[in-house]
Amino acid sequence: QVQVVESGGGLVQSGGSLRLSCAVSIFNFPTYDMSWYRQAPGKERELVALITSTTRTNYADSVKGRFNISRDNAKNTVYLQMNSLKPEDTAVYYCNAVRNRGVQGNYWGQGTQVIVSS
C-alpha cells in the first residue's frame, strides 16, 4: 500500500547538476520526516539530507552548499537538487519516510543510480 519511488538519477559530468524526486504514496504524508540516503560501492549507507515535517533541514558535511532538499506536500513529493556534482557523489540514492522516529512508520524506496564522471 505504501509506495516510495525515486526518480531522476542518471549519468552526469563532474560539475553538473541533477534533481532527484521521491514520490510517496502514503497516508498523512505531511507528518513524515523525509530523508535522502546514498550508498556508494563498498561503503556504508549514509544520510545525505533530511527535511522534517516542520521543514527543518540538515545535510551531510560532504554536500553542504551543493545539495538542497525540499518537499511539496501538495504533491507528496520530496526533491534533492544536486549541484556541483563530484565523482565521489556517485552512489545509489534512496528516499526514506519516517514518522515519529520510525515508531509509526519507516519506509524506503528502491533507489535511483547517480553516476558522476570525471
CSV table of C-alpha atoms in Angstrom, one decimal:
chain,number,residue,atom,x,y,z
A,1,GLN,CA,0.0,0.0,0.0
A,2,VAL,CA,2.8,2.4,0.9
A,3,GLN,CA,5.0,3.4,-2.0
A,4,VAL,CA,8.2,5.3,-2.1
A,5,VAL,CA,9.5,5.8,-5.6
A,6,GLU,CA,12.7,7.7,-6.5
A,7,SER,CA,13.5,9.0,-10.0
A,8,GLY,CA,15.8,11.5,-11.7
A,9,GLY,CA,19.1,9.6,-11.4
A,10,GLY,CA,21.5,9.2,-14.3
A,11,LEU,CA,24.9,9.9,-15.7
A,12,VAL,CA,26.3,13.4,-15.4
A,13,GLN,CA,29.7,15.1,-15.8
A,14,SER,CA,31.6,16.4,-12.8
A,15,GLY,CA,30.4,19.9,-12.0
A,16,GLY,CA,26.9,19.2,-13.4
A,17,SER,CA,23.5,19.1,-11.7
A,18,LEU,CA,20.7,16.6,-11.2
A,19,ARG,CA,17.4,16.8,-9.4
A,20,LEU,CA,16.1,13.7,-7.8
A,21,SER,CA,12.4,13.2,-7.0
A,22,CYS,CA,10.8,11.0,-4.5
A,23,ALA,CA,7.1,10.3,-5.0
A,24,VAL,CA,5.4,9.0,-1.8
A,25,SER,CA,2.0,7.3,-1.7
A,26,ILE,CA,1.2,7.2,2.0
A,27,PHE,CA,-1.5,8.4,4.4
A,28,ASN,CA,-0.8,11.7,6.1
A,29,PHE,CA,2.5,12.4,4.2
A,30,PRO,CA,3.0,15.9,5.7
A,31,THR,CA,3.6,14.3,9.1
A,32,TYR,CA,6.6,12.4,7.9
A,33,ASP,CA,10.2,13.3,8.2
A,34,MET,CA,11.8,12.7,4.8
A,35,SER,CA,15.4,11.9,4.0
A,36,TRP,CA,17.8,11.1,1.2
A,37,TYR,CA,20.4,8.5,1.8
A,38,ARG,CA,23.1,7.2,-0.5
A,39,GLN,CA,25.3,4.1,-0.7
A,40,ALA,CA,28.4,4.0,-2.9
A,41,PRO,CA,30.1,0.7,-3.8
A,42,GLY,CA,32.0,-0.7,-0.9
A,43,LYS,CA,30.7,2.0,1.5
A,44,GLU,CA,28.0,2.2,4.2
A,45,ARG,CA,24.7,3.8,3.5
A,46,GLU,CA,24.9,7.4,4.7
A,47,LEU,CA,22.4,10.2,5.4
A,48,VAL,CA,22.7,12.9,2.7
A,49,ALA,CA,19.9,15.3,3.6
A,50,LEU,CA,16.9,15.5,5.9
A,51,ILE,CA,13.8,17.6,5.8
A,52,THR,CA,11.4,17.2,8.8
A,53,SER,CA,7.6,17.5,8.9
A,54,THR,CA,8.3,21.1,10.1
A,55,THR,CA,10.6,21.7,7.2
A,56,ARG,CA,13.8,21.9,9.2
A,57,THR,CA,16.7,20.6,7.1
A,58,ASN,CA,20.1,19.0,7.8
A,59,TYR,CA,22.9,18.0,5.4
A,60,ALA,CA,25.9,15.8,5.4
A,61,ASP,CA,29.1,17.9,5.6
A,62,SER,CA,30.2,16.5,2.2
A,63,VAL,CA,27.2,18.0,0.4
A,64,LYS,CA,26.6,21.2,2.3
A,65,GLY,CA,26.4,24.2,0.0
A,66,ARG,CA,25.9,21.9,-3.0
A,67,PHE,CA,22.7,20.0,-2.4
A,68,ASN,CA,19.2,21.2,-1.4
A,69,ILE,CA,16.3,19.2,-0.1
A,70,SER,CA,12.8,20.4,-0.4
A,71,ARG,CA,9.3,19.0,-0.2
A,72,ASP,CA,5.9,19.7,-1.8
A,73,ASN,CA,3.2,18.3,0.5
A,74,ALA,CA,0.5,19.0,-2.1
A,75,LYS,CA,2.3,16.6,-4.4
A,76,ASN,CA,3.5,14.1,-1.8
A,77,THR,CA,7.0,14.6,-3.3
A,78,VAL,CA,10.4,15.3,-1.9
A,79,TYR,CA,13.3,16.6,-4.1
A,80,LEU,CA,17.0,16.6,-3.9
A,81,GLN,CA,18.7,19.3,-6.0
A,82,MET,CA,22.3,18.3,-6.5
A,83,ASN,CA,24.7,20.9,-7.9
A,84,SER,CA,28.4,21.0,-8.5
A,85,LEU,CA,28.5,17.2,-8.6
A,86,LYS,CA,31.7,15.3,-7.9
A,87,PRO,CA,32.7,11.8,-8.8
A,88,GLU,CA,32.5,10.9,-5.1
A,89,ASP,CA,28.8,11.7,-5.2
A,90,THR,CA,28.4,8.5,-7.3
A,91,ALA,CA,26.0,6.2,-5.4
A,92,VAL,CA,22.6,4.8,-5.3
A,93,TYR,CA,20.3,7.3,-3.7
A,94,TYR,CA,17.4,6.2,-1.5
A,95,CYS,CA,14.4,8.0,-0.2
A,96,ASN,CA,13.2,7.4,3.3
A,97,ALA,CA,10.0,8.3,5.1
A,98,VAL,CA,9.8,8.2,8.8
A,99,ARG,CA,7.1,9.1,11.3
A,100,ASN,CA,7.7,9.5,15.0
A,101,ARG,CA,11.3,8.4,14.7
A,102,GLY,CA,10.1,5.2,13.0
A,103,VAL,CA,7.8,4.2,15.7
A,104,GLN,CA,4.7,4.8,13.5
A,105,GLY,CA,6.4,4.3,10.1
A,106,ASN,CA,9.7,3.7,8.3
A,107,TYR,CA,9.6,3.2,4.6
A,108,TRP,CA,12.3,3.0,1.9
A,109,GLY,CA,12.3,3.4,-1.8
A,110,GLN,CA,14.3,1.1,-4.2
A,111,GLY,CA,16.8,3.7,-5.1
A,112,THR,CA,18.0,5.6,-8.1
A,113,GLN,CA,21.5,5.4,-9.5
A,114,VAL,CA,23.6,8.6,-9.8
A,115,ILE,CA,26.9,8.4,-11.7
A,116,VAL,CA,29.2,11.4,-11.9
A,117,SER,CA,32.0,11.0,-14.4
A,118,SER,CA,35.4,12.7,-14.1
